[in-house]
């Protein structure tokens, strides 16, 4: 009988062939029982072991590893993109250069959000922003119960809309992903963000990872062939992506993602998101680290 795993995985172009049954296995059945959107299941995964397998935001996984949660990575990014465009402000209240946010209030859904990690890192390392001088206005806590925001975070009232508060000038800027307002008044904090991302990629050579596939460590220990089969399914699903895998997307494989993962670790430590340094290799075990 095939091993059945409780799985939390969203519908992405690269996972569609897995989700719709075109890619399947005789060894393992993925029971896609997670919520929609999938990120609503991340907290239950790392706090309650609610899922055996599925995607996790890379920051959530790094925190889970730091706090001893029983999951390991597969070298399989599920989503990723450039993040330079994910900090915005309303030009009606005056122009802002990146350094101008020091001493100001910047909204972000949660401080430990993965998009926020990447864009803050860009602001810090590319534009010299002192992140400790920014007041980060947040809506919620992180996925890990053990984690607490840095002292320069302030909680917004429940029900607040960060995009609307940014448009209304109640926040000086905001870190936003897909919910960045499509409003002519909104400008990116990073000047010429598209070309800035292109230049950054030419220098750094990796696409920032948002989510990666993770699996419970006991599944990997007891059913290594099933884990290898999941990786095969992910890889095959990618080959069936309608229109092909996006041009800007992290590749499969540990070595191909090593620099991106190390940067995520370094920036998470620098931003007080994880309590200790760690190596890329400790994110994997003997089974998952050999894949790709």
mmCIF file of C-alpha atoms in Angstrom:
data_model
loop_
_atom_site.group_PDB
_atom_site.id
_atom_site.type_symbol
_atom_site.label_atom_id
_atom_site.label_comp_id
_atom_site.label_asym_id
_atom_site.label_seq_id
_atom_site.Cartn_x
_atom_site.Cartn_y
_atom_site.Cartn_z
ATOM 1 C CA UNK A 1 0.000 0.000 0.000
ATOM 2 C CA UNK A 2 1.120 3.530 -0.753
ATOM 3 C CA UNK A 3 2.165 5.681 2.192
ATOM 4 C CA UNK A 4 -0.356 8.509 2.692
ATOM 5 C CA UNK A 5 0.971 11.844 3.936
ATOM 6 C CA UNK A 6 -1.060 14.808 5.165
ATOM 7 C CA UNK A 7 0.169 17.549 2.856
ATOM 8 C CA UNK A 8 -0.202 21.332 2.772
ATOM 9 C CA UNK A 9 0.529 22.641 -0.709
ATOM 10 C CA UNK A 10 -0.973 25.506 -2.663
ATOM 11 C CA UNK A 11 -1.835 25.602 -6.349
ATOM 12 C CA UNK A 12 1.149 27.018 -8.213
ATOM 13 C CA UNK A 13 1.960 26.587 -11.900
ATOM 14 C CA UNK A 14 4.906 24.373 -10.894
ATOM 15 C CA UNK A 15 2.766 22.182 -8.593
ATOM 16 C CA UNK A 16 -0.388 22.010 -10.699
ATOM 17 C CA UNK A 17 0.465 18.648 -12.259
ATOM 18 C CA UNK A 18 0.890 17.166 -8.759
ATOM 19 C CA UNK A 19 -2.318 18.661 -7.481
ATOM 20 C CA UNK A 20 -4.476 17.645 -10.452
ATOM 21 C CA UNK A 21 -3.201 14.056 -10.487
ATOM 22 C CA UNK A 22 -1.144 14.063 -13.669
ATOM 23 C CA UNK A 23 1.913 13.321 -11.528
ATOM 24 C CA UNK A 24 1.317 10.456 -9.109
ATOM 25 C CA UNK A 25 3.151 7.616 -7.425
ATOM 26 C CA UNK A 26 2.631 3.995 -6.414
ATOM 27 C CA UNK A 27 4.812 4.592 -3.343
ATOM 28 C CA UNK A 28 3.295 7.682 -1.785
ATOM 29 C CA UNK A 29 -0.065 9.431 -1.813
ATOM 30 C CA UNK A 30 -0.136 13.114 -0.939
ATOM 31 C CA UNK A 31 -3.389 13.965 0.831
ATOM 32 C CA UNK A 32 -3.763 17.665 0.061
ATOM 33 C CA UNK A 33 -5.673 18.502 3.211
ATOM 34 C CA UNK A 34 -4.183 21.925 3.947
ATOM 35 C CA UNK A 35 -6.124 25.194 3.984
ATOM 36 C CA UNK A 36 -6.474 27.781 1.258
ATOM 37 C CA UNK A 37 -4.319 29.822 1.211
ATOM 38 C CA UNK A 38 -1.633 27.338 2.242
ATOM 39 C CA UNK A 39 0.232 29.835 4.419
ATOM 40 C CA UNK A 40 -2.682 29.631 6.853
ATOM 41 C CA UNK A 41 -1.432 26.123 7.648
ATOM 42 C CA UNK A 42 2.168 27.031 8.439
ATOM 43 C CA UNK A 43 1.497 27.791 12.104
ATOM 44 C CA UNK A 44 -0.335 24.486 12.629
ATOM 45 C CA UNK A 45 2.474 22.615 10.873
ATOM 46 C CA UNK A 46 5.263 23.913 13.094
ATOM 47 C CA UNK A 47 3.266 24.150 16.332
ATOM 48 C CA UNK A 48 1.052 21.050 16.129
ATOM 49 C CA UNK A 49 2.749 18.763 13.554
ATOM 50 C CA UNK A 50 -0.564 18.930 11.698
ATOM 51 C CA UNK A 51 1.002 18.036 8.345
ATOM 52 C CA UNK A 52 3.550 15.388 7.408
ATOM 53 C CA UNK A 53 4.762 17.301 4.388
ATOM 54 C CA UNK A 54 4.239 20.454 2.393
ATOM 55 C CA UNK A 55 5.475 23.925 1.715
ATOM 56 C CA UNK A 56 6.837 26.278 4.345
ATOM 57 C CA UNK A 57 8.022 29.843 4.047
ATOM 58 C CA UNK A 58 11.795 29.753 4.269
ATOM 59 C CA UNK A 59 11.797 32.042 7.327
ATOM 60 C CA UNK A 60 9.254 29.795 9.045
ATOM 61 C CA UNK A 61 11.432 26.784 8.317
ATOM 62 C CA UNK A 62 14.596 28.489 9.601
ATOM 63 C CA UNK A 63 12.820 29.387 12.822
ATOM 64 C CA UNK A 64 11.426 25.862 13.097
ATOM 65 C CA UNK A 65 14.912 24.422 12.723
ATOM 66 C CA UNK A 66 16.361 26.873 15.247
ATOM 67 C CA UNK A 67 13.696 25.932 17.805
ATOM 68 C CA UNK A 68 14.069 22.174 17.277
ATOM 69 C CA UNK A 69 10.921 21.376 15.309
ATOM 70 C CA UNK A 70 10.993 17.959 13.582
ATOM 71 C CA UNK A 71 11.109 18.947 9.901
ATOM 72 C CA UNK A 72 13.768 18.788 7.194
ATOM 73 C CA UNK A 73 13.944 20.509 3.827
ATOM 74 C CA UNK A 74 13.830 18.976 0.409
ATOM 75 C CA UNK A 75 15.999 20.995 -2.010
ATOM 76 C CA UNK A 76 12.836 22.004 -3.835
ATOM 77 C CA UNK A 77 11.712 25.652 -3.884
ATOM 78 C CA UNK A 78 7.979 25.973 -4.429
ATOM 79 C CA UNK A 79 7.909 29.737 -4.912
ATOM 80 C CA UNK A 80 10.402 32.566 -5.222
ATOM 81 C CA UNK A 81 10.890 35.941 -6.875
ATOM 82 C CA UNK A 82 12.848 39.167 -6.751
ATOM 83 C CA UNK A 83 11.691 41.332 -3.831
ATOM 84 C CA UNK A 84 13.029 44.791 -4.689
ATOM 85 C CA UNK A 85 9.555 46.054 -5.612
ATOM 86 C CA UNK A 86 7.980 45.002 -2.306
ATOM 87 C CA UNK A 87 8.541 48.220 -0.340
ATOM 88 C CA UNK A 88 6.238 51.082 -1.269
ATOM 89 C CA UNK A 89 5.168 54.569 -0.232
ATOM 90 C CA UNK A 90 2.603 57.190 -1.261
ATOM 91 C CA UNK A 91 4.272 59.968 -3.251
ATOM 92 C CA UNK A 92 1.502 62.384 -2.189
ATOM 93 C CA UNK A 93 3.198 62.612 1.217
ATOM 94 C CA UNK A 94 6.646 63.330 -0.200
ATOM 95 C CA UNK A 95 9.435 61.406 -1.861
ATOM 96 C CA UNK A 96 11.266 58.757 0.155
ATOM 97 C CA UNK A 97 14.688 57.327 -0.503
ATOM 98 C CA UNK A 98 15.509 54.085 1.337
ATOM 99 C CA UNK A 99 17.502 55.827 4.113
ATOM 100 C CA UNK A 100 14.532 58.113 4.781
ATOM 101 C CA UNK A 101 12.611 55.328 6.529
ATOM 102 C CA UNK A 102 14.984 55.526 9.498
ATOM 103 C CA UNK A 103 12.981 57.056 12.336
ATOM 104 C CA UNK A 104 9.713 56.379 10.532
ATOM 105 C CA UNK A 105 6.816 53.905 10.767
ATOM 106 C CA UNK A 106 6.805 51.111 8.194
ATOM 107 C CA UNK A 107 3.994 48.570 8.017
ATOM 108 C CA UNK A 108 4.504 44.832 7.551
ATOM 109 C CA UNK A 109 2.032 41.981 8.127
ATOM 110 C CA UNK A 110 4.447 40.187 10.451
ATOM 111 C CA UNK A 111 8.057 41.065 11.166
ATOM 112 C CA UNK A 112 9.167 37.514 10.333
ATOM 113 C CA UNK A 113 7.351 37.402 6.971
ATOM 114 C CA UNK A 114 9.664 36.046 4.255
ATOM 115 C CA UNK A 115 9.017 38.894 1.815
ATOM 116 C CA UNK A 116 9.941 41.279 4.628
ATOM 117 C CA UNK A 117 13.201 39.415 5.298
ATOM 118 C CA UNK A 118 14.327 39.807 1.702
ATOM 119 C CA UNK A 119 13.322 43.421 1.123
ATOM 120 C CA UNK A 120 14.733 44.537 4.501
ATOM 121 C CA UNK A 121 17.982 42.771 3.595
ATOM 122 C CA UNK A 122 18.101 44.637 0.296
ATOM 123 C CA UNK A 123 17.463 47.935 2.083
ATOM 124 C CA UNK A 124 20.177 47.183 4.624
ATOM 125 C CA UNK A 125 22.876 45.758 2.393
ATOM 126 C CA UNK A 126 22.258 47.691 -0.824
ATOM 127 C CA UNK A 127 21.157 51.055 0.551
ATOM 128 C CA UNK A 128 22.673 51.252 4.029
ATOM 129 C CA UNK A 129 19.399 51.432 5.959
ATOM 130 C CA UNK A 130 19.815 50.944 9.716
ATOM 131 C CA UNK A 131 16.898 48.573 10.311
ATOM 132 C CA UNK A 132 17.070 49.132 14.072
ATOM 133 C CA UNK A 133 16.118 52.788 13.536
ATOM 134 C CA UNK A 134 12.842 51.873 11.810
ATOM 135 C CA UNK A 135 9.630 51.288 13.760
ATOM 136 C CA UNK A 136 8.033 48.205 12.208
ATOM 137 C CA UNK A 137 4.249 48.316 12.551
ATOM 138 C CA UNK A 138 2.901 44.754 12.503
ATOM 139 C CA UNK A 139 -0.474 43.032 12.408
ATOM 140 C CA UNK A 140 0.412 39.688 13.970
ATOM 141 C CA UNK A 141 2.978 37.404 15.510
ATOM 142 C CA UNK A 142 5.128 34.832 13.741
ATOM 143 C CA UNK A 143 4.407 31.156 13.170
ATOM 144 C CA UNK A 144 6.660 29.918 15.994
ATOM 145 C CA UNK A 145 5.358 30.237 19.557
ATOM 146 C CA UNK A 146 8.927 30.578 20.864
ATOM 147 C CA UNK A 147 9.682 33.635 18.734
ATOM 148 C CA UNK A 148 9.220 37.260 19.843
ATOM 149 C CA UNK A 149 9.565 40.352 17.681
ATOM 150 C CA UNK A 150 12.467 42.768 18.208
ATOM 151 C CA UNK A 151 11.906 45.745 20.477
ATOM 152 C CA UNK A 152 11.388 48.171 17.578
ATOM 153 C CA UNK A 153 8.167 46.428 16.508
ATOM 154 C CA UNK A 154 4.761 47.831 17.450
ATOM 155 C CA UNK A 155 1.461 45.977 17.009
ATOM 156 C CA UNK A 156 -1.263 47.699 15.009
ATOM 157 C CA UNK A 157 -4.904 47.501 16.129
ATOM 158 C CA UNK A 158 -6.678 44.339 15.026
ATOM 159 C CA UNK A 159 -8.334 44.727 11.651
ATOM 160 C CA UNK A 160 -5.957 47.430 10.424
ATOM 161 C CA UNK A 161 -5.242 47.540 6.692
ATOM 162 C CA UNK A 162 -1.561 48.188 6.075
ATOM 163 C CA UNK A 163 -2.070 49.048 2.371
ATOM 164 C CA UNK A 164 -4.814 51.542 3.228
ATOM 165 C CA UNK A 165 -2.823 53.054 6.101
ATOM 166 C CA UNK A 166 0.093 53.569 3.724
ATOM 167 C CA UNK A 167 -2.185 55.222 1.164
ATOM 168 C CA UNK A 168 -3.671 57.445 3.884
ATOM 169 C CA UNK A 169 -0.261 58.505 5.195
ATOM 170 C CA UNK A 170 -0.759 56.828 8.567
ATOM 171 C CA UNK A 171 2.289 54.716 7.706
ATOM 172 C CA UNK A 172 5.274 56.240 5.963
ATOM 173 C CA UNK A 173 5.917 53.101 3.917
ATOM 174 C CA UNK A 174 4.923 49.448 3.784
ATOM 175 C CA UNK A 175 6.459 46.098 2.949
ATOM 176 C CA UNK A 176 3.891 44.310 0.821
ATOM 177 C CA UNK A 177 3.848 41.466 -1.676
ATOM 178 C CA UNK A 178 0.850 40.704 -3.868
ATOM 179 C CA UNK A 179 -1.242 43.125 -1.786
ATOM 180 C CA UNK A 180 0.722 46.214 -2.857
ATOM 181 C CA UNK A 181 -1.996 48.684 -3.945
ATOM 182 C CA UNK A 182 -2.282 49.159 -7.690
ATOM 183 C CA UNK A 183 -2.503 52.915 -7.244
ATOM 184 C CA UNK A 184 -0.744 55.581 -9.309
ATOM 185 C CA UNK A 185 0.348 57.301 -6.098
ATOM 186 C CA UNK A 186 2.385 54.293 -4.951
ATOM 187 C CA UNK A 187 6.120 54.288 -5.650
ATOM 188 C CA UNK A 188 8.723 51.652 -4.852
ATOM 189 C CA UNK A 189 11.114 52.599 -2.077
ATOM 190 C CA UNK A 190 13.946 51.007 -4.067
ATOM 191 C CA UNK A 191 14.556 53.310 -7.025
ATOM 192 C CA UNK A 192 13.874 51.684 -10.407
ATOM 193 C CA UNK A 193 13.146 48.428 -8.631
ATOM 194 C CA UNK A 194 12.968 46.256 -11.755
ATOM 195 C CA UNK A 195 16.427 47.194 -12.984
ATOM 196 C CA UNK A 196 17.804 47.190 -9.437
ATOM 197 C CA UNK A 197 16.680 43.557 -9.086
ATOM 198 C CA UNK A 198 18.188 42.666 -12.454
ATOM 199 C CA UNK A 199 21.539 44.197 -11.483
ATOM 200 C CA UNK A 200 21.433 42.505 -8.088
ATOM 201 C CA UNK A 201 20.821 39.114 -9.704
ATOM 202 C CA UNK A 202 23.735 39.628 -12.089
ATOM 203 C CA UNK A 203 25.962 40.136 -9.048
ATOM 204 C CA UNK A 204 24.479 37.661 -6.576
ATOM 205 C CA UNK A 205 23.324 34.917 -8.924
ATOM 206 C CA UNK A 206 20.216 33.631 -7.127
ATOM 207 C CA UNK A 207 16.485 34.266 -6.974
ATOM 208 C CA UNK A 208 15.242 34.750 -3.386
ATOM 209 C CA UNK A 209 13.250 31.750 -2.162
ATOM 210 C CA UNK A 210 9.819 32.305 -0.642
ATOM 211 C CA UNK A 211 8.604 28.752 0.062
ATOM 212 C CA UNK A 212 10.316 25.356 0.009
ATOM 213 C CA UNK A 213 9.019 21.824 0.420
ATOM 214 C CA UNK A 214 9.566 20.333 3.880
ATOM 215 C CA UNK A 215 8.840 16.925 5.364
ATOM 216 C CA UNK A 216 8.610 15.500 8.866
ATOM 217 C CA UNK A 217 11.964 14.050 9.875
ATOM 218 C CA UNK A 218 10.406 10.742 10.961
ATOM 219 C CA UNK A 219 8.951 10.233 7.496
ATOM 220 C CA UNK A 220 12.405 10.779 6.032
ATOM 221 C CA UNK A 221 13.990 8.343 8.496
ATOM 222 C CA UNK A 222 11.396 5.606 8.121
ATOM 223 C CA UNK A 223 10.428 6.015 4.467
ATOM 224 C CA UNK A 224 13.416 7.369 2.525
ATOM 225 C CA UNK A 225 12.150 5.948 -0.770
ATOM 226 C CA UNK A 226 8.892 7.859 -0.350
ATOM 227 C CA UNK A 227 10.843 11.072 0.197
ATOM 228 C CA UNK A 228 12.853 10.475 -2.955
ATOM 229 C CA UNK A 229 9.602 9.814 -4.766
ATOM 230 C CA UNK A 230 8.136 13.132 -3.609
ATOM 231 C CA UNK A 231 11.186 14.916 -4.954
ATOM 232 C CA UNK A 232 10.723 13.109 -8.278
ATOM 233 C CA UNK A 233 7.099 14.210 -8.344
ATOM 234 C CA UNK A 234 8.035 17.832 -7.697
ATOM 235 C CA UNK A 235 10.658 17.710 -10.445
ATOM 236 C CA UNK A 236 8.257 16.081 -12.906
ATOM 237 C CA UNK A 237 5.515 18.546 -12.078
ATOM 238 C CA UNK A 238 7.903 21.360 -12.944
ATOM 239 C CA UNK A 239 8.501 19.888 -16.395
ATOM 240 C CA UNK A 240 4.742 19.960 -17.005
ATOM 241 C CA UNK A 241 4.323 23.623 -16.036
ATOM 242 C CA UNK A 242 2.139 25.355 -18.593
ATOM 243 C CA UNK A 243 4.357 27.769 -20.475
ATOM 244 C CA UNK A 244 7.421 26.409 -18.664
ATOM 245 C CA UNK A 245 8.915 27.256 -15.292
ATOM 246 C CA UNK A 246 8.973 31.062 -14.852
ATOM 247 C CA UNK A 247 12.205 32.709 -15.986
ATOM 248 C CA UNK A 248 12.670 34.208 -12.515
ATOM 249 C CA UNK A 249 12.407 31.182 -10.247
ATOM 250 C CA UNK A 250 14.757 29.278 -7.893
ATOM 251 C CA UNK A 251 16.084 25.979 -9.318
ATOM 252 C CA UNK A 252 15.950 22.500 -7.826
ATOM 253 C CA UNK A 253 18.919 21.048 -5.960
ATOM 254 C CA UNK A 254 20.896 21.731 -2.803
ATOM 255 C CA UNK A 255 24.019 23.173 -4.371
ATOM 256 C CA UNK A 256 22.010 25.291 -6.783
ATOM 257 C CA UNK A 257 20.237 26.882 -3.787
ATOM 258 C CA UNK A 258 23.138 26.966 -1.325
ATOM 259 C CA UNK A 259 23.942 30.663 -1.714
ATOM 260 C CA UNK A 260 20.306 31.698 -1.496
ATOM 261 C CA UNK A 261 19.747 29.607 1.622
ATOM 262 C CA UNK A 262 22.932 30.874 3.276
ATOM 263 C CA UNK A 263 21.898 34.443 2.558
ATOM 264 C CA UNK A 264 18.474 33.790 4.090
ATOM 265 C CA UNK A 265 20.183 32.401 7.202
ATOM 266 C CA UNK A 266 22.609 35.309 7.458
ATOM 267 C CA UNK A 267 19.942 37.939 6.962
ATOM 268 C CA UNK A 268 17.524 36.229 9.374
ATOM 269 C CA UNK A 269 20.206 36.238 12.068
ATOM 270 C CA UNK A 270 21.100 39.859 11.336
ATOM 271 C CA UNK A 271 17.432 40.873 11.574
ATOM 272 C CA UNK A 272 16.897 39.043 14.891
ATOM 273 C CA UNK A 273 14.508 36.533 13.328
ATOM 274 C CA UNK A 274 16.470 33.423 14.353
ATOM 275 C CA UNK A 275 18.360 33.066 17.647
ATOM 276 C CA UNK A 276 21.515 31.408 16.316
ATOM 277 C CA UNK A 277 23.598 30.905 13.213
ATOM 278 C CA UNK A 278 23.220 27.656 11.322
ATOM 279 C CA UNK A 279 24.665 25.992 8.275
ATOM 280 C CA UNK A 280 22.818 25.200 5.069
ATOM 281 C CA UNK A 281 23.601 21.514 5.471
ATOM 282 C CA UNK A 282 21.807 21.212 8.813
ATOM 283 C CA UNK A 283 18.535 22.175 7.122
ATOM 284 C CA UNK A 284 18.624 18.770 5.390
ATOM 285 C CA UNK A 285 19.218 15.173 6.498
ATOM 286 C CA UNK A 286 21.155 12.380 4.796
ATOM 287 C CA UNK A 287 18.194 11.534 2.583
ATOM 288 C CA UNK A 288 17.017 14.990 1.519
ATOM 289 C CA UNK A 289 20.526 16.419 1.260
ATOM 290 C CA UNK A 290 21.415 13.813 -1.373
ATOM 291 C CA UNK A 291 18.533 14.714 -3.682
ATOM 292 C CA UNK A 292 19.057 16.668 -6.860
#
